[in-house]
A tleap script that builds the chain and sets N, CA, C and O, in Angstrom:
source leaprc.protein.ff14SB
mol = sequence {
  NMET HIE THR GLU ASP THR LYS ASP LYS THR
  LEU TYR VAL GLU LYS SER LYS SER VAL ARG
  GLN MET ILE ARG ALA ALA LYS ARG ASN TYR
  GLU ASN LYS LEU ALA MET ASN ILE LYS SER
  ASN PRO LYS SER PHE TRP LYS TYR VAL ASN
  TYR ASN ARG ALA SER LYS PRO ARG VAL GLY
  PRO LEU THR LYS GLU ASP ALA THR ILE VAL
  SER ASP THR GLN SER MET ALA GLU ILE LEU
  ASN ASP LYS PHE PHE GLU ALA PHE THR ARG
  GLU SER LEU LEU ASN GLU HIE SER ASN CYS
  LEU ASN GLN ASN ARG TYR LYS ILE ILE PHE
  CYS CYS TYR CGLN
}
set mol.1.N position { 0.842 -1.174 0.000 }
set mol.1.CA position { 0.000 0.000 0.000 }
set mol.1.C position { 0.885 1.234 0.000 }
set mol.1.O position { 1.892 1.301 0.705 }
set mol.2.N position { 0.491 2.197 -0.799 }
set mol.2.CA position { 1.303 3.400 -0.933 }
set mol.2.C position { 0.682 4.594 -0.234 }
set mol.2.O position { 1.198 5.706 -0.352 }
set mol.3.N position { -0.381 4.403 0.471 }
set mol.3.CA position { -1.027 5.526 1.129 }
set mol.3.C position { -0.691 5.519 2.610 }
set mol.3.O position { -0.404 4.472 3.190 }
set mol.4.N position { -0.728 6.671 3.200 }
set mol.4.CA position { -0.422 6.827 4.620 }
set mol.4.C position { -1.685 6.780 5.473 }
set mol.4.O position { -1.610 6.936 6.692 }
set mol.5.N position { -2.819 6.573 4.865 }
set mol.5.CA position { -4.077 6.571 5.585 }
set mol.5.C position { -4.127 5.363 6.529 }
set mol.5.O position { -3.999 4.222 6.085 }
set mol.6.N position { -4.309 5.610 7.802 }
set mol.6.CA position { -4.323 4.521 8.792 }
set mol.6.C position { -5.523 3.602 8.611 }
set mol.6.O position { -5.462 2.424 8.961 }
set mol.7.N position { -6.607 4.131 8.069 }
set mol.7.CA position { -7.783 3.318 7.819 }
set mol.7.C position { -7.473 2.241 6.782 }
set mol.7.O position { -7.853 1.083 6.951 }
set mol.8.N position { -6.783 2.628 5.709 }
set mol.8.CA position { -6.394 1.670 4.672 }
set mol.8.C position { -5.428 0.634 5.229 }
set mol.8.O position { -5.532 -0.553 4.920 }
set mol.9.N position { -4.496 1.085 6.045 }
set mol.9.CA position { -3.516 0.168 6.611 }
set mol.9.C position { -4.190 -0.836 7.542 }
set mol.9.O position { -3.871 -2.025 7.510 }
set mol.10.N position { -5.102 -0.371 8.355 }
set mol.10.CA position { -5.833 -1.258 9.259 }
set mol.10.C position { -6.634 -2.288 8.469 }
set mol.10.O position { -6.643 -3.468 8.818 }
set mol.11.N position { -7.300 -1.851 7.414 }
set mol.11.CA position { -8.067 -2.752 6.568 }
set mol.11.C position { -7.149 -3.785 5.917 }
set mol.11.O position { -7.492 -4.965 5.841 }
set mol.12.N position { -5.986 -3.341 5.450 }
set mol.12.CA position { -5.016 -4.246 4.836 }
set mol.12.C position { -4.545 -5.299 5.835 }
set mol.12.O position { -4.487 -6.481 5.499 }
set mol.13.N position { -4.212 -4.891 7.046 }
set mol.13.CA position { -3.730 -5.820 8.071 }
set mol.13.C position { -4.815 -6.838 8.409 }
set mol.13.O position { -4.526 -8.026 8.550 }
set mol.14.N position { -6.058 -6.383 8.538 }
set mol.14.CA position { -7.161 -7.298 8.839 }
set mol.14.C position { -7.368 -8.317 7.716 }
set mol.14.O position { -7.522 -9.510 7.977 }
set mol.15.N position { -7.370 -7.843 6.468 }
set mol.15.CA position { -7.571 -8.739 5.328 }
set mol.15.C position { -6.401 -9.722 5.206 }
set mol.15.O position { -6.608 -10.900 4.917 }
set mol.16.N position { -5.195 -9.246 5.423 }
set mol.16.CA position { -4.011 -10.096 5.350 }
set mol.16.C position { -4.074 -11.207 6.399 }
set mol.16.O position { -3.772 -12.365 6.112 }
set mol.17.N position { -4.469 -10.836 7.611 }
set mol.17.CA position { -4.609 -11.818 8.683 }
set mol.17.C position { -5.687 -12.836 8.343 }
set mol.17.O position { -5.511 -14.033 8.570 }
set mol.18.N position { -6.798 -12.363 7.800 }
set mol.18.CA position { -7.904 -13.240 7.429 }
set mol.18.C position { -7.478 -14.230 6.340 }
set mol.18.O position { -7.824 -15.409 6.403 }
set mol.19.N position { -6.738 -13.758 5.355 }
set mol.19.CA position { -6.277 -14.633 4.269 }
set mol.19.C position { -5.301 -15.674 4.811 }
set mol.19.O position { -5.384 -16.845 4.438 }
set mol.20.N position { -4.378 -15.268 5.686 }
set mol.20.CA position { -3.438 -16.220 6.287 }
set mol.20.C position { -4.172 -17.308 7.054 }
set mol.20.O position { -3.808 -18.482 6.976 }
set mol.21.N position { -5.196 -16.924 7.787 }
set mol.21.CA position { -5.988 -17.901 8.538 }
set mol.21.C position { -6.709 -18.859 7.604 }
set mol.21.O position { -6.769 -20.058 7.877 }
set mol.22.N position { -7.261 -18.343 6.497 }
set mol.22.CA position { -7.956 -19.209 5.541 }
set mol.22.C position { -6.986 -20.171 4.868 }
set mol.22.O position { -7.325 -21.332 4.641 }
set mol.23.N position { -5.784 -19.702 4.548 }
set mol.23.CA position { -4.785 -20.576 3.924 }
set mol.23.C position { -4.383 -21.683 4.889 }
set mol.23.O position { -4.286 -22.845 4.495 }
set mol.24.N position { -4.151 -21.331 6.144 }
set mol.24.CA position { -3.788 -22.339 7.150 }
set mol.24.C position { -4.906 -23.365 7.333 }
set mol.24.O position { -4.647 -24.562 7.453 }
set mol.25.N position { -6.148 -22.884 7.354 }
set mol.25.CA position { -7.288 -23.796 7.516 }
set mol.25.C position { -7.412 -24.717 6.309 }
set mol.25.O position { -7.673 -25.909 6.467 }
set mol.26.N position { -7.231 -24.186 5.117 }
set mol.26.CA position { -7.321 -25.007 3.913 }
set mol.26.C position { -6.212 -26.060 3.897 }
set mol.26.O position { -6.448 -27.208 3.520 }
set mol.27.N position { -5.014 -25.673 4.304 }
set mol.27.CA position { -3.904 -26.625 4.355 }
set mol.27.C position { -4.174 -27.712 5.392 }
set mol.27.O position { -3.942 -28.895 5.144 }
set mol.28.N position { -4.664 -27.298 6.546 }
set mol.28.CA position { -4.992 -28.260 7.608 }
set mol.28.C position { -6.074 -29.237 7.138 }
set mol.28.O position { -5.974 -30.438 7.389 }
set mol.29.N position { -7.104 -28.730 6.462 }
set mol.29.CA position { -8.167 -29.592 5.940 }
set mol.29.C position { -7.635 -30.555 4.888 }
set mol.29.O position { -8.009 -31.728 4.876 }
set mol.30.N position { -6.770 -30.072 4.009 }
set mol.30.CA position { -6.194 -30.924 2.975 }
set mol.30.C position { -5.351 -32.033 3.599 }
set mol.30.O position { -5.443 -33.192 3.192 }
set mol.31.N position { -4.531 -31.677 4.588 }
set mol.31.CA position { -3.696 -32.675 5.256 }
set mol.31.C position { -4.547 -33.698 6.008 }
set mol.31.O position { -4.229 -34.887 6.011 }
set mol.32.N position { -5.615 -33.246 6.635 }
set mol.32.CA position { -6.521 -34.177 7.321 }
set mol.32.C position { -7.178 -35.127 6.327 }
set mol.32.O position { -7.309 -36.320 6.600 }
set mol.33.N position { -7.596 -34.597 5.164 }
set mol.33.CA position { -8.207 -35.430 4.144 }
set mol.33.C position { -7.216 -36.466 3.623 }
set mol.33.O position { -7.584 -37.619 3.400 }
set mol.34.N position { -5.958 -36.062 3.426 }
set mol.34.CA position { -4.929 -37.014 2.996 }
set mol.34.C position { -4.725 -38.110 4.037 }
set mol.34.O position { -4.607 -39.288 3.700 }
set mol.35.N position { -4.684 -37.705 5.311 }
set mol.35.CA position { -4.466 -38.684 6.378 }
set mol.35.C position { -5.637 -39.655 6.486 }
set mol.35.O position { -5.432 -40.840 6.749 }
set mol.36.N position { -6.862 -39.168 6.285 }
set mol.36.CA position { -8.024 -40.034 6.394 }
set mol.36.C position { -8.116 -41.007 5.216 }
set mol.36.O position { -8.663 -42.101 5.355 }
set mol.37.N position { -7.582 -40.609 4.056 }
set mol.37.CA position { -7.662 -41.445 2.864 }
set mol.37.C position { -6.369 -42.205 2.591 }
set mol.37.O position { -6.160 -42.694 1.480 }
set mol.38.N position { -5.504 -42.307 3.590 }
set mol.38.CA position { -4.211 -42.949 3.366 }
set mol.38.C position { -4.344 -44.419 2.983 }
set mol.38.O position { -3.546 -44.929 2.197 }
set mol.39.N position { -5.332 -45.091 3.523 }
set mol.39.CA position { -5.521 -46.512 3.204 }
set mol.39.C position { -5.977 -46.699 1.759 }
set mol.39.O position { -5.513 -47.609 1.072 }
set mol.40.N position { -6.869 -45.854 1.305 }
set mol.40.CA position { -7.402 -46.011 -0.044 }
set mol.40.C position { -6.528 -45.340 -1.109 }
set mol.40.O position { -6.555 -45.737 -2.274 }
set mol.41.N position { -5.756 -44.330 -0.713 }
set mol.41.CA position { -4.940 -43.622 -1.702 }
set mol.41.C position { -3.577 -43.248 -1.096 }
set mol.41.O position { -3.314 -42.071 -0.853 }
set mol.42.N position { -2.715 -44.236 -0.852 }
set mol.42.CA position { -1.419 -43.931 -0.227 }
set mol.42.C position { -0.483 -43.149 -1.149 }
set mol.42.O position { 0.410 -42.442 -0.683 }
set mol.43.N position { -0.691 -43.281 -2.445 }
set mol.43.CA position { 0.198 -42.599 -3.386 }
set mol.43.C position { 0.115 -41.079 -3.225 }
set mol.43.O position { 1.146 -40.405 -3.220 }
set mol.44.N position { -1.083 -40.537 -3.094 }
set mol.44.CA position { -1.225 -39.085 -2.948 }
set mol.44.C position { -0.643 -38.612 -1.614 }
set mol.44.O position { -0.065 -37.527 -1.537 }
set mol.45.N position { -0.793 -39.424 -0.567 }
set mol.45.CA position { -0.223 -39.072 0.729 }
set mol.45.C position { 1.293 -38.975 0.639 }
set mol.45.O position { 1.882 -37.982 1.065 }
set mol.46.N position { 1.927 -40.015 0.081 }
set mol.46.CA position { 3.391 -40.026 0.015 }
set mol.46.C position { 3.919 -38.987 -0.968 }
set mol.46.O position { 5.017 -38.464 -0.781 }
set mol.47.N position { 3.172 -38.692 -1.983 }
set mol.47.CA position { 3.563 -37.626 -2.915 }
set mol.47.C position { 3.615 -36.289 -2.175 }
set mol.47.O position { 4.562 -35.520 -2.341 }
set mol.48.N position { 2.609 -36.019 -1.371 }
set mol.48.CA position { 2.568 -34.787 -0.591 }
set mol.48.C position { 3.705 -34.739 0.428 }
set mol.48.O position { 4.364 -33.710 0.584 }
set mol.49.N position { 3.931 -35.859 1.121 }
set mol.49.CA position { 4.999 -35.916 2.132 }
set mol.49.C position { 6.350 -35.665 1.488 }
set mol.49.O position { 7.130 -34.849 1.979 }
set mol.50.N position { 6.636 -36.361 0.387 }
set mol.50.CA position { 7.939 -36.218 -0.261 }
set mol.50.C position { 8.146 -34.832 -0.853 }
set mol.50.O position { 9.259 -34.307 -0.835 }
set mol.51.N position { 7.090 -34.242 -1.374 }
set mol.51.CA position { 7.209 -32.890 -1.922 }
set mol.51.C position { 7.544 -31.883 -0.825 }
set mol.51.O position { 8.382 -31.003 -1.021 }
set mol.52.N position { 6.899 -32.011 0.314 }
set mol.52.CA position { 7.128 -31.060 1.400 }
set mol.52.C position { 8.390 -31.357 2.198 }
set mol.52.O position { 8.918 -30.478 2.880 }
set mol.53.N position { 8.868 -32.582 2.116 }
set mol.53.CA position { 10.078 -32.949 2.843 }
set mol.53.C position { 11.334 -32.534 2.092 }
set mol.53.O position { 12.355 -32.233 2.711 }
set mol.54.N position { 11.272 -32.514 0.779 }
set mol.54.CA position { 12.454 -32.246 -0.032 }
set mol.54.C position { 12.957 -30.830 0.211 }
set mol.54.O position { 12.219 -29.853 0.082 }
set mol.55.N position { 14.221 -30.750 0.562 }
set mol.55.CA position { 14.816 -29.429 0.728 }
set mol.55.C position { 15.454 -29.034 -0.592 }
set mol.55.O position { 15.979 -29.870 -1.327 }
set mol.56.N position { 15.397 -27.775 -0.866 }
set mol.56.CA position { 15.960 -27.264 -2.097 }
set mol.56.C position { 17.042 -26.247 -1.747 }
set mol.56.O position { 16.810 -25.039 -1.783 }
set mol.57.N position { 18.233 -26.757 -1.405 }
set mol.57.CA position { 19.287 -25.827 -1.001 }
set mol.57.C position { 19.750 -24.965 -2.172 }
set mol.57.O position { 19.856 -25.434 -3.305 }
set mol.58.N position { 20.008 -23.764 -1.888 }
set mol.58.CA position { 20.466 -22.815 -2.900 }
set mol.58.C position { 21.817 -22.256 -2.464 }
set mol.58.O position { 22.077 -22.080 -1.274 }
set mol.59.N position { 22.655 -21.988 -3.428 }
set mol.59.CA position { 23.964 -21.406 -3.164 }
set mol.59.C position { 24.038 -20.089 -3.903 }
set mol.59.O position { 23.601 -19.966 -5.047 }
set mol.60.N position { 24.601 -19.109 -3.224 }
set mol.60.CA position { 24.901 -17.857 -3.901 }
set mol.60.C position { 23.945 -16.759 -3.547 }
set mol.60.O position { 22.957 -16.973 -2.845 }
set mol.61.N position { 24.238 -15.609 -4.024 }
set mol.61.CA position { 25.417 -15.230 -4.786 }
set mol.61.C position { 26.675 -15.235 -3.913 }
set mol.61.O position { 26.600 -15.105 -2.691 }
set mol.62.N position { 27.826 -15.387 -4.561 }
set mol.62.CA position { 29.105 -15.449 -3.860 }
set mol.62.C position { 29.924 -14.199 -4.153 }
set mol.62.O position { 29.683 -13.497 -5.135 }
set mol.63.N position { 30.886 -13.937 -3.294 }
set mol.63.CA position { 31.761 -12.791 -3.463 }
set mol.63.C position { 33.159 -13.269 -3.808 }
set mol.63.O position { 33.720 -14.124 -3.122 }
set mol.64.N position { 33.718 -12.716 -4.872 }
set mol.64.CA position { 35.089 -13.054 -5.254 }
set mol.64.C position { 36.060 -12.362 -4.304 }
set mol.64.O position { 35.655 -11.563 -3.460 }
set mol.65.N position { 37.357 -12.681 -4.452 }
set mol.65.CA position { 38.367 -12.061 -3.599 }
set mol.65.C position { 38.505 -10.572 -3.879 }
set mol.65.O position { 38.930 -9.816 -3.005 }
set mol.66.N position { 38.147 -10.136 -5.097 }
set mol.66.CA position { 38.213 -8.701 -5.423 }
set mol.66.C position { 36.910 -7.984 -5.084 }
set mol.66.O position { 36.683 -6.864 -5.542 }
set mol.67.N position { 36.052 -8.620 -4.285 }
set mol.67.CA position { 34.807 -8.066 -3.746 }
set mol.67.C position { 33.700 -7.899 -4.786 }
set mol.67.O position { 32.720 -7.201 -4.527 }
set mol.68.N position { 33.834 -8.522 -5.951 }
set mol.68.CA position { 32.736 -8.492 -6.909 }
set mol.68.C position { 31.775 -9.638 -6.599 }
set mol.68.O position { 32.190 -10.723 -6.192 }
set mol.69.N position { 30.516 -9.381 -6.795 }
set mol.69.CA position { 29.477 -10.368 -6.499 }
set mol.69.C position { 29.172 -11.168 -7.760 }
set mol.69.O position { 28.961 -10.608 -8.836 }
set mol.70.N position { 29.153 -12.479 -7.605 }
set mol.70.CA position { 28.924 -13.386 -8.729 }
set mol.70.C position { 27.654 -14.182 -8.455 }
set mol.70.O position { 27.473 -14.711 -7.359 }
set mol.71.N position { 26.769 -14.267 -9.460 }
set mol.71.CA position { 25.533 -15.019 -9.257 }
set mol.71.C position { 25.292 -16.081 -10.323 }
set mol.71.O position { 24.389 -16.902 -10.168 }
set mol.72.N position { 26.080 -16.089 -11.409 }
set mol.72.CA position { 25.859 -17.136 -12.413 }
set mol.72.C position { 26.485 -18.447 -11.950 }
set mol.72.O position { 27.504 -18.450 -11.260 }
set mol.73.N position { 25.877 -19.538 -12.326 }
set mol.73.CA position { 26.235 -20.842 -11.774 }
set mol.73.C position { 27.651 -21.274 -12.130 }
set mol.73.O position { 28.337 -21.873 -11.302 }
set mol.74.N position { 28.098 -20.980 -13.343 }
set mol.74.CA position { 29.435 -21.382 -13.768 }
set mol.74.C position { 30.508 -20.701 -12.924 }
set mol.74.O position { 31.445 -21.352 -12.462 }
set mol.75.N position { 30.371 -19.398 -12.724 }
set mol.75.CA position { 31.364 -18.657 -11.936 }
set mol.75.C position { 31.327 -19.072 -10.469 }
set mol.75.O position { 32.370 -19.167 -9.824 }
set mol.76.N position { 30.126 -19.321 -9.940 }
set mol.76.CA position { 30.026 -19.763 -8.544 }
set mol.76.C position { 30.677 -21.125 -8.375 }
set mol.76.O position { 31.332 -21.374 -7.362 }
set mol.77.N position { 30.506 -22.018 -9.356 }
set mol.77.CA position { 31.134 -23.338 -9.289 }
set mol.77.C position { 32.655 -23.208 -9.308 }
set mol.77.O position { 33.348 -23.930 -8.591 }
set mol.78.N position { 33.173 -22.301 -10.115 }
set mol.78.CA position { 34.624 -22.094 -10.166 }
set mol.78.C position { 35.155 -21.546 -8.847 }
set mol.78.O position { 36.214 -21.967 -8.382 }
set mol.79.N position { 34.429 -20.611 -8.241 }
set mol.79.CA position { 34.855 -20.048 -6.945 }
set mol.79.C position { 34.871 -21.148 -5.887 }
set mol.79.O position { 35.837 -21.267 -5.133 }
set mol.80.N position { 33.819 -21.945 -5.826 }
set mol.80.CA position { 33.764 -23.015 -4.828 }
set mol.80.C position { 34.847 -24.061 -5.080 }
set mol.80.O position { 35.427 -24.591 -4.133 }
set mol.81.N position { 35.121 -24.360 -6.341 }
set mol.81.CA position { 36.168 -25.310 -6.676 }
set mol.81.C position { 37.532 -24.790 -6.229 }
set mol.81.O position { 38.333 -25.541 -5.672 }
set mol.82.N position { 37.794 -23.519 -6.469 }
set mol.82.CA position { 39.067 -22.927 -6.041 }
set mol.82.C position { 39.219 -22.981 -4.523 }
set mol.82.O position { 40.287 -23.325 -4.016 }
set mol.83.N position { 38.162 -22.644 -3.805 }
set mol.83.CA position { 38.223 -22.674 -2.334 }
set mol.83.C position { 38.415 -24.094 -1.819 }
set mol.83.O position { 39.166 -24.316 -0.869 }
set mol.84.N position { 37.744 -25.048 -2.437 }
set mol.84.CA position { 37.898 -26.442 -2.046 }
set mol.84.C position { 39.330 -26.892 -2.294 }
set mol.84.O position { 39.924 -27.571 -1.457 }
set mol.85.N position { 39.886 -26.517 -3.441 }
set mol.85.CA position { 41.249 -26.893 -3.775 }
set mol.85.C position { 42.238 -26.281 -2.790 }
set mol.85.O position { 43.192 -26.941 -2.376 }
set mol.86.N position { 42.013 -25.008 -2.407 }
set mol.86.CA position { 42.886 -24.355 -1.420 }
set mol.86.C position { 42.816 -25.071 -0.073 }
set mol.86.O position { 43.834 -25.226 0.601 }
set mol.87.N position { 41.650 -25.495 0.310 }
set mol.87.CA position { 41.470 -26.085 1.637 }
set mol.87.C position { 41.975 -27.509 1.721 }
set mol.87.O position { 42.424 -27.939 2.784 }
set mol.88.N position { 41.914 -28.257 0.619 }
set mol.88.CA position { 42.179 -29.680 0.707 }
set mol.88.C position { 43.346 -30.167 -0.144 }
set mol.88.O position { 43.391 -31.341 -0.509 }
set mol.89.N position { 44.287 -29.288 -0.463 }
set mol.89.CA position { 45.494 -29.776 -1.123 }
set mol.89.C position { 46.433 -30.316 -0.063 }
set mol.89.O position { 46.327 -29.951 1.108 }
set mol.90.N position { 47.333 -31.163 -0.454 }
set mol.90.CA position { 48.266 -31.783 0.480 }
set mol.90.C position { 49.108 -30.706 1.184 }
set mol.90.O position { 49.353 -30.798 2.387 }
set mol.91.N position { 49.547 -29.692 0.436 }
set mol.91.CA position { 50.388 -28.651 1.025 }
set mol.91.C position { 49.637 -27.863 2.095 }
set mol.91.O position { 50.189 -27.562 3.153 }
set mol.92.N position { 48.379 -27.531 1.817 }
set mol.92.CA position { 47.625 -26.749 2.803 }
set mol.92.C position { 47.359 -27.568 4.060 }
set mol.92.O position { 47.388 -27.034 5.168 }
set mol.93.N position { 47.099 -28.861 3.891 }
set mol.93.CA position { 46.874 -29.711 5.058 }
set mol.93.C position { 48.153 -29.879 5.868 }
set mol.93.O position { 48.109 -29.877 7.098 }
set mol.94.N position { 49.299 -30.025 5.189 }
set mol.94.CA position { 50.576 -30.132 5.900 }
set mol.94.C position { 50.917 -28.838 6.616 }
set mol.94.O position { 51.436 -28.864 7.732 }
set mol.95.N position { 50.627 -27.694 5.979 }
set mol.95.CA position { 50.875 -26.410 6.627 }
set mol.95.C position { 50.016 -26.249 7.875 }
set mol.95.O position { 50.498 -25.781 8.907 }
set mol.96.N position { 48.746 -26.634 7.785 }
set mol.96.CA position { 47.852 -26.549 8.943 }
set mol.96.C position { 48.343 -27.456 10.059 }
set mol.96.O position { 48.321 -27.079 11.231 }
set mol.97.N position { 48.783 -28.641 9.697 }
set mol.97.CA position { 49.298 -29.587 10.692 }
set mol.97.C position { 50.547 -29.027 11.372 }
set mol.97.O position { 50.685 -29.113 12.593 }
set mol.98.N position { 51.454 -28.454 10.580 }
set mol.98.CA position { 52.673 -27.902 11.181 }
set mol.98.C position { 52.358 -26.681 12.040 }
set mol.98.O position { 53.021 -26.465 13.054 }
set mol.99.N position { 51.365 -25.879 11.661 }
set mol.99.CA position { 50.956 -24.746 12.499 }
set mol.99.C position { 50.435 -25.227 13.846 }
set mol.99.O position { 50.730 -24.630 14.881 }
set mol.100.N position { 49.669 -26.298 13.829 }
set mol.100.CA position { 49.138 -26.852 15.075 }
set mol.100.C position { 50.268 -27.388 15.947 }
set mol.100.O position { 50.247 -27.231 17.168 }
set mol.101.N position { 51.261 -28.026 15.311 }
set mol.101.CA position { 52.405 -28.531 16.077 }
set mol.101.C position { 53.199 -27.386 16.685 }
set mol.101.O position { 53.639 -27.473 17.831 }
set mol.102.N position { 53.386 -26.306 15.918 }
set mol.102.CA position { 54.143 -25.159 16.413 }
set mol.102.C position { 53.436 -24.466 17.566 }
set mol.102.O position { 54.086 -23.885 18.435 }
set mol.103.N position { 52.123 -24.522 17.581 }
set mol.103.CA position { 51.368 -23.867 18.642 }
set mol.103.C position { 51.043 -24.816 19.779 }
set mol.103.O position { 50.257 -24.474 20.663 }
set mol.104.N position { 51.636 -26.007 19.771 }
set mol.104.CA position { 51.434 -27.018 20.812 }
set mol.104.C position { 49.960 -27.370 20.995 }
set mol.104.O position { 49.493 -27.572 22.116 }
set mol.105.N position { 49.236 -27.440 19.880 }
set mol.105.CA position { 47.831 -27.807 19.974 }
set mol.105.C position { 47.646 -29.318 19.937 }
set mol.105.O position { 46.560 -29.818 20.230 }
set mol.106.N position { 48.688 -30.039 19.585 }
set mol.106.CA position { 48.629 -31.492 19.572 }
set mol.106.C position { 49.533 -32.040 20.671 }
set mol.106.O position { 50.560 -31.446 20.999 }
set mol.107.N position { 49.154 -33.138 21.215 }
set mol.107.CA position { 50.040 -33.892 22.085 }
set mol.107.C position { 50.621 -34.996 21.229 }
set mol.107.O position { 49.884 -35.773 20.622 }
set mol.108.N position { 51.918 -35.067 21.180 }
set mol.108.CA position { 52.566 -36.056 20.338 }
set mol.108.C position { 52.762 -37.342 21.151 }
set mol.108.O position { 53.337 -37.334 22.239 }
set mol.109.N position { 52.273 -38.423 20.594 }
set mol.109.CA position { 52.408 -39.731 21.225 }
set mol.109.C position { 53.152 -40.630 20.260 }
set mol.109.O position { 52.749 -40.787 19.108 }
set mol.110.N position { 54.230 -41.214 20.727 }
set mol.110.CA position { 54.999 -42.123 19.894 }
set mol.110.C position { 54.573 -43.541 20.207 }
set mol.110.O position { 54.490 -43.933 21.371 }
set mol.111.N position { 54.306 -44.299 19.176 }
set mol.111.CA position { 53.897 -45.691 19.352 }
set mol.111.C position { 54.915 -46.582 18.660 }
set mol.111.O position { 55.420 -46.262 17.584 }
set mol.112.N position { 55.194 -47.665 19.280 }
set mol.112.CA position { 56.108 -48.641 18.683 }
set mol.112.C position { 55.335 -49.935 18.451 }
set mol.112.O position { 54.677 -50.456 19.351 }
set mol.113.N position { 55.428 -50.434 17.238 }
set mol.113.CA position { 54.763 -51.684 16.910 }
set mol.113.C position { 55.796 -52.787 16.841 }
set mol.113.O position { 56.884 -52.579 16.304 }
set mol.114.N position { 55.486 -53.929 17.362 }
set mol.114.CA position { 56.411 -55.046 17.320 }
set mol.114.C position { 55.874 -56.148 16.460 }
set mol.114.O position { 56.523 -57.182 16.304 }
savepdb mol mol.pdb
quit
């Protein structure tokens, strides 16, 4: 709403609340109907469950090292690949291990096998 009239705003809030309540009631009724008909129509029940259970994770937009924002999938994949490569190369893991040793974060235990 683009008007400052409090009457319009109050009416909008009331209608919005009413619509939210109707949507919740309709969803509740639909779910109850699915649950009651599970024996006769299990396919529709499981279709609804699987649709609502599936998470759709999204990545991005990402920021490059030069502070530019990237949102296309190819560039985001390249950024994530570079970061993964930096984190999990043998040299980076050895450097992290040696840093931990230098800071006495590990207790060194020598084992002898016979």
